[in-house]
Amino acid sequence: MSEMETHTSRAVFVKPGPGGWGRGLLLRTDGTRTKVLSVTGGGIHPVAARIAELAGAEAVDGFTTTVPDDQVVAAVINCGGTARIGVYPRKGIPTVDVYPGAPGGPLAQFITEDLFVSAVGVDQVAPSTTDDAPVEEGAAAQRPAVPPREERPSSREVAATVAGGGKFGQTFNSVTGVFVKFGSGVGSFVNTMLAAGRQTVDLTLKTILPFMAYVSLLLGIVTYTGVAEWMGRVLSPIASNPIGLVAISFVVALPFLSPILGPGAAIAQVIGTLMGSQIAIGALPVQYALPTLFAINGQVGCDFVPVGLALGEAKPETVAVGTPAVLVSRMVTAPLAVVIAWAASFGL
Amino acid sequence: MHVLAVMAQQQPAQPEGETSGGVLGVFEWLGTHFIGLFNESGEQFVGLITGILPTLIVLLTFMYALTTFIGEQRVTRAVQWSARWWITRYTVMPIIAVLMLTNPMCYSFGRFLPERHKPAFYDSAVSFVHPVTTFFPYANAGELFVWLGIANGVTQLGESTVPLALRYFLVGILVIFIRGIVTEKITAFMIKRTGRTEVFADFDREFEAAKAGGR
């Protein structure tokens, strides 16, 4: 890439892939925004490399370094689950998911069409044909449509505007002041409860029910075909003695495996469900349930270390020493956790 | 595809001529087992919906409302208080963080700690997001099945899951504490090994200065 080209800001259009979500993102470098962050569990994802190449930006491995948010053109992630999918849109950073993710998880409200596109492969990244820079600038800087609770007018303020100004308004206000106060108190209580209910139903529809559907299908197949019993025969000698469980926990905590096993806790959840089915048919003794819970989960969060640290406003140096520290620590603490859990499970 | 592959493997095991109509018998067999597979899956689904979901939905609603009422400011004060001592830093602090901010925003409380303690706090907090789902499923509702998968098996045996849940929760607290301490030590070792002692000493001074300025 020549000197001149790096100074030219070229727009890149990233469209959603088959089964993907979003209407596409127009990305472009500017004065400070010059880096494409690849947060895909180590290494630079080809999609990130392609975007960087076309936009004249620099691709950075977000798993080993952190970049200040205001230097990021776009973040490339591989997340179909809970966390990473919302973290970058929440900060207003355009996010390209290489998995077919859709808005979900606790940060779903921030995942908007202006900031998120998914199921993106290298083929979906192309130089932009329409070169309308201002629109892109606006889209990149745009915050989610719903402002946070603190910035929204309170119900009290809204109530105060109802009566309007003037003499009548003043009289009206003084007479009904007590009622307004009481009413807005009740109103804010009811609205909070209602919002909580809405949040719950959203989460149930977008995250919990889909997972239940998928788990049911898996369990149905495993039970009906007899694979469950076959697995029980293989697994129960390993999982029904403490040494086998310690071995499992050590394997999942290996630093080169744990970041791969982490995303969305998908693997731990599937194994947990399968182990549960083994307990149900009696292939696994109940007293091993507790150590099993820790054995299958030694990798928890290992895929998310740099992002989690960045959420805590950690500096790049901290990420550089912290990521390996957490991964190495797990090799000690994961087997230890199983031993403690085993000791704690007597009398269950 | 997987379903068909499994069936194809089982098919030869079926004795020939057991059903009357040769080719038709094969299709009959396929039909029975194809729909049988999904009937079984459907039963599992109904079990999850009627067993877990109703309680979960009202509990989630209650806890979301409660966290809104308590408010982020009060939580922030409690967290800043718990960040001071090493015992509370890897027990009280991550627990409050996970309960109040839920996964993944709980890790943002790392900002109240000096740089050298951030990795240990993250490790501690992230290790609590599954034990917490036993009694407070809202805190990590997207990853319930690590716990529910196992708990479901215990339920099917006709036993109560509460004793197991309680132990998972308590052992979880002990484990995040140990994990915090171990990771803190390893981080210190990594700082020394990579020759960043001076850099982190600077960070500590910056942190102290910012804290003094903030008061």
PDB file of N, CA and C in Angstrom, chain A residues 239-306:
ATOM      1  N   ALA A 239     -16.498 -39.563  34.272  1.00  0.00           N
ATOM      2  CA  ALA A 239     -17.144 -38.510  35.053  1.00  0.00           C
ATOM      3  C   ALA A 239     -17.574 -38.975  36.437  1.00  0.00           C
ATOM      4  N   SER A 240     -17.519 -40.284  36.706  1.00  0.00           N
ATOM      5  CA  SER A 240     -17.981 -40.708  38.018  1.00  0.00           C
ATOM      6  C   SER A 240     -16.827 -41.020  38.957  1.00  0.00           C
ATOM      7  N   ASN A 241     -15.661 -40.490  38.666  1.00  0.00           N
ATOM      8  CA  ASN A 241     -14.606 -40.511  39.682  1.00  0.00           C
ATOM      9  C   ASN A 241     -13.866 -39.185  39.654  1.00  0.00           C
ATOM     10  N   PRO A 242     -13.431 -38.754  40.834  1.00  0.00           N
ATOM     11  CA  PRO A 242     -12.864 -37.399  40.959  1.00  0.00           C
ATOM     12  C   PRO A 242     -11.680 -37.149  40.023  1.00  0.00           C
ATOM     13  N   ILE A 243     -10.870 -38.173  39.802  1.00  0.00           N
ATOM     14  CA  ILE A 243      -9.674 -37.967  38.982  1.00  0.00           C
ATOM     15  C   ILE A 243     -10.064 -37.672  37.526  1.00  0.00           C
ATOM     16  N   GLY A 244     -11.083 -38.396  37.034  1.00  0.00           N
ATOM     17  CA  GLY A 244     -11.564 -38.152  35.679  1.00  0.00           C
ATOM     18  C   GLY A 244     -12.069 -36.726  35.524  1.00  0.00           C
ATOM     19  N   LEU A 245     -12.815 -36.262  36.540  1.00  0.00           N
ATOM     20  CA  LEU A 245     -13.356 -34.897  36.483  1.00  0.00           C
ATOM     21  C   LEU A 245     -12.245 -33.853  36.529  1.00  0.00           C
ATOM     22  N   VAL A 246     -11.239 -34.100  37.374  1.00  0.00           N
ATOM     23  CA  VAL A 246     -10.102 -33.178  37.431  1.00  0.00           C
ATOM     24  C   VAL A 246      -9.414 -33.126  36.066  1.00  0.00           C
ATOM     25  N   ALA A 247      -9.305 -34.291  35.424  1.00  0.00           N
ATOM     26  CA  ALA A 247      -8.678 -34.336  34.104  1.00  0.00           C
ATOM     27  C   ALA A 247      -9.475 -33.514  33.094  1.00  0.00           C
ATOM     28  N   ILE A 248     -10.825 -33.669  33.126  1.00  0.00           N
ATOM     29  CA  ILE A 248     -11.666 -32.882  32.211  1.00  0.00           C
ATOM     30  C   ILE A 248     -11.428 -31.388  32.427  1.00  0.00           C
ATOM     31  N   SER A 249     -11.437 -30.973  33.703  1.00  0.00           N
ATOM     32  CA  SER A 249     -11.291 -29.541  33.998  1.00  0.00           C
ATOM     33  C   SER A 249      -9.944 -29.022  33.524  1.00  0.00           C
ATOM     34  N   PHE A 250      -8.904 -29.863  33.648  1.00  0.00           N
ATOM     35  CA  PHE A 250      -7.577 -29.429  33.212  1.00  0.00           C
ATOM     36  C   PHE A 250      -7.537 -29.277  31.696  1.00  0.00           C
ATOM     37  N   VAL A 251      -8.152 -30.217  30.993  1.00  0.00           N
ATOM     38  CA  VAL A 251      -8.139 -30.161  29.526  1.00  0.00           C
ATOM     39  C   VAL A 251      -8.875 -28.916  29.014  1.00  0.00           C
ATOM     40  N   VAL A 252     -10.067 -28.642  29.559  1.00  0.00           N
ATOM     41  CA  VAL A 252     -10.809 -27.478  29.055  1.00  0.00           C
ATOM     42  C   VAL A 252     -10.128 -26.162  29.427  1.00  0.00           C
ATOM     43  N   ALA A 253      -9.251 -26.195  30.445  1.00  0.00           N
ATOM     44  CA  ALA A 253      -8.579 -24.960  30.860  1.00  0.00           C
ATOM     45  C   ALA A 253      -7.243 -24.751  30.161  1.00  0.00           C
ATOM     46  N   LEU A 254      -6.844 -25.671  29.276  1.00  0.00           N
ATOM     47  CA  LEU A 254      -5.575 -25.487  28.552  1.00  0.00           C
ATOM     48  C   LEU A 254      -5.636 -24.183  27.765  1.00  0.00           C
ATOM     49  N   PRO A 255      -4.573 -23.355  27.885  1.00  0.00           N
ATOM     50  CA  PRO A 255      -4.632 -21.993  27.319  1.00  0.00           C
ATOM     51  C   PRO A 255      -4.932 -21.942  25.820  1.00  0.00           C
ATOM     52  N   PHE A 256      -4.610 -23.011  25.066  1.00  0.00           N
ATOM     53  CA  PHE A 256      -4.892 -22.945  23.635  1.00  0.00           C
ATOM     54  C   PHE A 256      -6.294 -23.476  23.326  1.00  0.00           C
ATOM     55  N   LEU A 257      -6.914 -24.153  24.295  1.00  0.00           N
ATOM     56  CA  LEU A 257      -8.272 -24.655  24.080  1.00  0.00           C
ATOM     57  C   LEU A 257      -9.336 -23.736  24.672  1.00  0.00           C
ATOM     58  N   SER A 258      -9.023 -23.170  25.849  1.00  0.00           N
ATOM     59  CA  SER A 258     -10.064 -22.451  26.585  1.00  0.00           C
ATOM     60  C   SER A 258     -10.679 -21.284  25.801  1.00  0.00           C
ATOM     61  N   PRO A 259      -9.892 -20.477  25.045  1.00  0.00           N
ATOM     62  CA  PRO A 259     -10.550 -19.390  24.303  1.00  0.00           C
ATOM     63  C   PRO A 259     -11.479 -19.902  23.209  1.00  0.00           C
ATOM     64  N   ILE A 260     -11.217 -21.112  22.690  1.00  0.00           N
ATOM     65  CA  ILE A 260     -12.067 -21.666  21.626  1.00  0.00           C
ATOM     66  C   ILE A 260     -13.355 -22.227  22.215  1.00  0.00           C
ATOM     67  N   LEU A 261     -13.261 -22.799  23.426  1.00  0.00           N
ATOM     68  CA  LEU A 261     -14.431 -23.436  24.037  1.00  0.00           C
ATOM     69  C   LEU A 261     -15.380 -22.425  24.664  1.00  0.00           C
ATOM     70  N   GLY A 262     -14.901 -21.178  24.824  1.00  0.00           N
ATOM     71  CA  GLY A 262     -15.664 -20.201  25.589  1.00  0.00           C
ATOM     72  C   GLY A 262     -16.963 -19.685  24.999  1.00  0.00           C
ATOM     73  N   PRO A 263     -16.984 -19.212  23.727  1.00  0.00           N
ATOM     74  CA  PRO A 263     -18.064 -18.334  23.259  1.00  0.00           C
ATOM     75  C   PRO A 263     -19.480 -18.741  23.628  1.00  0.00           C
ATOM     76  N   GLY A 264     -20.200 -17.818  24.259  1.00  0.00           N
ATOM     77  CA  GLY A 264     -21.592 -18.011  24.622  1.00  0.00           C
ATOM     78  C   GLY A 264     -21.823 -19.154  25.584  1.00  0.00           C
ATOM     79  N   ALA A 265     -20.742 -19.689  26.155  1.00  0.00           N
ATOM     80  CA  ALA A 265     -20.819 -20.862  27.022  1.00  0.00           C
ATOM     81  C   ALA A 265     -21.550 -21.995  26.308  1.00  0.00           C
ATOM     82  N   ALA A 266     -21.542 -21.961  24.966  1.00  0.00           N
ATOM     83  CA  ALA A 266     -22.344 -22.910  24.193  1.00  0.00           C
ATOM     84  C   ALA A 266     -21.944 -24.351  24.497  1.00  0.00           C
ATOM     85  N   ILE A 267     -20.640 -24.595  24.535  1.00  0.00           N
ATOM     86  CA  ILE A 267     -20.187 -25.968  24.736  1.00  0.00           C
ATOM     87  C   ILE A 267     -20.487 -26.424  26.161  1.00  0.00           C
ATOM     88  N   ALA A 268     -20.218 -25.549  27.134  1.00  0.00           N
ATOM     89  CA  ALA A 268     -20.499 -25.906  28.525  1.00  0.00           C
ATOM     90  C   ALA A 268     -21.983 -26.194  28.714  1.00  0.00           C
ATOM     91  N   GLN A 269     -22.834 -25.428  28.013  1.00  0.00           N
ATOM     92  CA  GLN A 269     -24.283 -25.626  28.168  1.00  0.00           C
ATOM     93  C   GLN A 269     -24.718 -26.959  27.561  1.00  0.00           C
ATOM     94  N   VAL A 270     -24.168 -27.277  26.399  1.00  0.00           N
ATOM     95  CA  VAL A 270     -24.543 -28.541  25.771  1.00  0.00           C
ATOM     96  C   VAL A 270     -24.048 -29.719  26.617  1.00  0.00           C
ATOM     97  N   ILE A 271     -22.786 -29.643  27.068  1.00  0.00           N
ATOM     98  CA  ILE A 271     -22.243 -30.725  27.888  1.00  0.00           C
ATOM     99  C   ILE A 271     -23.027 -30.838  29.195  1.00  0.00           C
ATOM    100  N   GLY A 272     -23.362 -29.662  29.781  1.00  0.00           N
ATOM    101  CA  GLY A 272     -24.139 -29.659  31.013  1.00  0.00           C
ATOM    102  C   GLY A 272     -25.462 -30.386  30.822  1.00  0.00           C
ATOM    103  N   THR A 273     -26.131 -30.083  29.686  1.00  0.00           N
ATOM    104  CA  THR A 273     -27.411 -30.720  29.408  1.00  0.00           C
ATOM    105  C   THR A 273     -27.254 -32.222  29.211  1.00  0.00           C
ATOM    106  N   LEU A 274     -26.196 -32.615  28.498  1.00  0.00           N
ATOM    107  CA  LEU A 274     -25.965 -34.048  28.267  1.00  0.00           C
ATOM    108  C   LEU A 274     -25.630 -34.768  29.571  1.00  0.00           C
ATOM    109  N   MET A 275     -24.791 -34.132  30.397  1.00  0.00           N
ATOM    110  CA  MET A 275     -24.449 -34.733  31.690  1.00  0.00           C
ATOM    111  C   MET A 275     -25.709 -34.868  32.538  1.00  0.00           C
ATOM    112  N   GLY A 276     -26.588 -33.844  32.456  1.00  0.00           N
ATOM    113  CA  GLY A 276     -27.853 -33.883  33.174  1.00  0.00           C
ATOM    114  C   GLY A 276     -28.683 -35.088  32.752  1.00  0.00           C
ATOM    115  N   SER A 277     -28.694 -35.359  31.430  1.00  0.00           N
ATOM    116  CA  SER A 277     -29.472 -36.500  30.950  1.00  0.00           C
ATOM    117  C   SER A 277     -28.868 -37.816  31.458  1.00  0.00           C
ATOM    118  N   GLN A 278     -27.555 -37.823  31.668  1.00  0.00           N
ATOM    119  CA  GLN A 278     -26.901 -39.007  32.224  1.00  0.00           C
ATOM    120  C   GLN A 278     -27.286 -39.209  33.686  1.00  0.00           C
ATOM    121  N   ILE A 279     -27.367 -38.084  34.421  1.00  0.00           N
ATOM    122  CA  ILE A 279     -27.784 -38.168  35.823  1.00  0.00           C
ATOM    123  C   ILE A 279     -29.215 -38.686  35.893  1.00  0.00           C
ATOM    124  N   ALA A 280     -30.057 -38.203  34.947  1.00  0.00           N
ATOM    125  CA  ALA A 280     -31.463 -38.591  34.953  1.00  0.00           C
ATOM    126  C   ALA A 280     -31.644 -40.090  34.747  1.00  0.00           C
ATOM    127  N   ILE A 281     -30.812 -40.706  33.883  1.00  0.00           N
ATOM    128  CA  ILE A 281     -30.986 -42.143  33.645  1.00  0.00           C
ATOM    129  C   ILE A 281     -30.158 -42.978  34.622  1.00  0.00           C
ATOM    130  N   GLY A 282     -29.491 -42.311  35.544  1.00  0.00           N
ATOM    131  CA  GLY A 282     -28.768 -43.039  36.583  1.00  0.00           C
ATOM    132  C   GLY A 282     -27.364 -43.483  36.198  1.00  0.00           C
ATOM    133  N   ALA A 283     -26.898 -43.076  35.007  1.00  0.00           N
ATOM    134  CA  ALA A 283     -25.555 -43.470  34.587  1.00  0.00           C
ATOM    135  C   ALA A 283     -24.484 -42.722  35.369  1.00  0.00           C
ATOM    136  N   LEU A 284     -24.839 -41.524  35.817  1.00  0.00           N
ATOM    137  CA  LEU A 284     -23.920 -40.734  36.637  1.00  0.00           C
ATOM    138  C   LEU A 284     -24.525 -40.585  38.027  1.00  0.00           C
ATOM    139  N   PRO A 285     -23.758 -40.868  39.080  1.00  0.00           N
ATOM    140  CA  PRO A 285     -24.309 -40.694  40.418  1.00  0.00           C
ATOM    141  C   PRO A 285     -24.538 -39.215  40.744  1.00  0.00           C
ATOM    142  N   VAL A 286     -25.610 -38.936  41.484  1.00  0.00           N
ATOM    143  CA  VAL A 286     -25.989 -37.551  41.779  1.00  0.00           C
ATOM    144  C   VAL A 286     -24.891 -36.807  42.532  1.00  0.00           C
ATOM    145  N   GLN A 287     -24.149 -37.516  43.377  1.00  0.00           N
ATOM    146  CA  GLN A 287     -23.154 -36.793  44.185  1.00  0.00           C
ATOM    147  C   GLN A 287     -22.020 -36.217  43.332  1.00  0.00           C
ATOM    148  N   TYR A 288     -21.959 -36.608  42.033  1.00  0.00           N
ATOM    149  CA  TYR A 288     -20.934 -36.010  41.176  1.00  0.00           C
ATOM    150  C   TYR A 288     -21.449 -34.792  40.401  1.00  0.00           C
ATOM    151  N   ALA A 289     -22.698 -34.419  40.649  1.00  0.00           N
ATOM    152  CA  ALA A 289     -23.258 -33.266  39.928  1.00  0.00           C
ATOM    153  C   ALA A 289     -22.451 -32.001  40.201  1.00  0.00           C
ATOM    154  N   LEU A 290     -22.101 -31.785  41.476  1.00  0.00           N
ATOM    155  CA  LEU A 290     -21.409 -30.548  41.841  1.00  0.00           C
ATOM    156  C   LEU A 290     -20.006 -30.450  41.225  1.00  0.00           C
ATOM    157  N   PRO A 291     -19.135 -31.472  41.419  1.00  0.00           N
ATOM    158  CA  PRO A 291     -17.834 -31.371  40.748  1.00  0.00           C
ATOM    159  C   PRO A 291     -17.948 -31.304  39.222  1.00  0.00           C
ATOM    160  N   THR A 292     -18.989 -31.975  38.671  1.00  0.00           N
ATOM    161  CA  THR A 292     -19.174 -31.916  37.216  1.00  0.00           C
ATOM    162  C   THR A 292     -19.420 -30.486  36.762  1.00  0.00           C
ATOM    163  N   LEU A 293     -20.247 -29.744  37.512  1.00  0.00           N
ATOM    164  CA  LEU A 293     -20.542 -28.351  37.166  1.00  0.00           C
ATOM    165  C   LEU A 293     -19.263 -27.535  37.026  1.00  0.00           C
ATOM    166  N   PHE A 294     -18.293 -27.795  37.899  1.00  0.00           N
ATOM    167  CA  PHE A 294     -17.046 -27.041  37.814  1.00  0.00           C
ATOM    168  C   PHE A 294     -16.105 -27.623  36.752  1.00  0.00           C
ATOM    169  N   ALA A 295     -16.169 -28.947  36.558  1.00  0.00           N
ATOM    170  CA  ALA A 295     -15.265 -29.583  35.594  1.00  0.00           C
ATOM    171  C   ALA A 295     -15.544 -29.116  34.165  1.00  0.00           C
ATOM    172  N   ILE A 296     -16.832 -28.940  33.832  1.00  0.00           N
ATOM    173  CA  ILE A 296     -17.165 -28.594  32.443  1.00  0.00           C
ATOM    174  C   ILE A 296     -17.048 -27.100  32.194  1.00  0.00           C
ATOM    175  N   ASN A 297     -16.650 -26.331  33.200  1.00  0.00           N
ATOM    176  CA  ASN A 297     -16.717 -24.888  33.056  1.00  0.00           C
ATOM    177  C   ASN A 297     -15.404 -24.174  33.376  1.00  0.00           C
ATOM    178  N   GLY A 298     -14.295 -24.917  33.328  1.00  0.00           N
ATOM    179  CA  GLY A 298     -12.996 -24.299  33.628  1.00  0.00           C
ATOM    180  C   GLY A 298     -12.601 -23.225  32.628  1.00  0.00           C
ATOM    181  N   GLN A 299     -13.272 -23.222  31.464  1.00  0.00           N
ATOM    182  CA  GLN A 299     -12.901 -22.270  30.415  1.00  0.00           C
ATOM    183  C   GLN A 299     -13.754 -21.019  30.448  1.00  0.00           C
ATOM    184  N   VAL A 300     -14.619 -20.877  31.470  1.00  0.00           N
ATOM    185  CA  VAL A 300     -15.587 -19.780  31.456  1.00  0.00           C
ATOM    186  C   VAL A 300     -14.916 -18.413  31.264  1.00  0.00           C
ATOM    187  N   GLY A 301     -15.376 -17.699  30.234  1.00  0.00           N
ATOM    188  CA  GLY A 301     -14.894 -16.337  30.000  1.00  0.00           C
ATOM    189  C   GLY A 301     -13.513 -16.224  29.391  1.00  0.00           C
ATOM    190  N   CYS A 302     -12.867 -17.339  29.057  1.00  0.00           N
ATOM    191  CA  CYS A 302     -11.501 -17.257  28.526  1.00  0.00           C
ATOM    192  C   CYS A 302     -11.459 -16.629  27.133  1.00  0.00           C
ATOM    193  N   ASP A 303     -12.591 -16.687  26.415  1.00  0.00           N
ATOM    194  CA  ASP A 303     -12.637 -16.080  25.081  1.00  0.00           C
ATOM    195  C   ASP A 303     -12.826 -14.577  25.166  1.00  0.00           C
ATOM    196  N   PHE A 304     -13.150 -14.096  26.367  1.00  0.00           N
ATOM    197  CA  PHE A 304     -13.676 -12.737  26.514  1.00  0.00           C
ATOM    198  C   PHE A 304     -12.719 -11.848  27.296  1.00  0.00           C
ATOM    199  N   VAL A 305     -11.524 -12.372  27.638  1.00  0.00           N
ATOM    200  CA  VAL A 305     -10.624 -11.650  28.552  1.00  0.00           C
ATOM    201  C   VAL A 305     -10.327 -10.213  28.082  1.00  0.00           C
ATOM    202  N   PRO A 306      -9.845 -10.012  26.834  1.00  0.00           N
ATOM    203  CA  PRO A 306      -9.498  -8.637  26.438  1.00  0.00           C
ATOM    204  C   PRO A 306     -10.706  -7.709  26.441  1.00  0.00           C
TER     205      PRO A 306
END
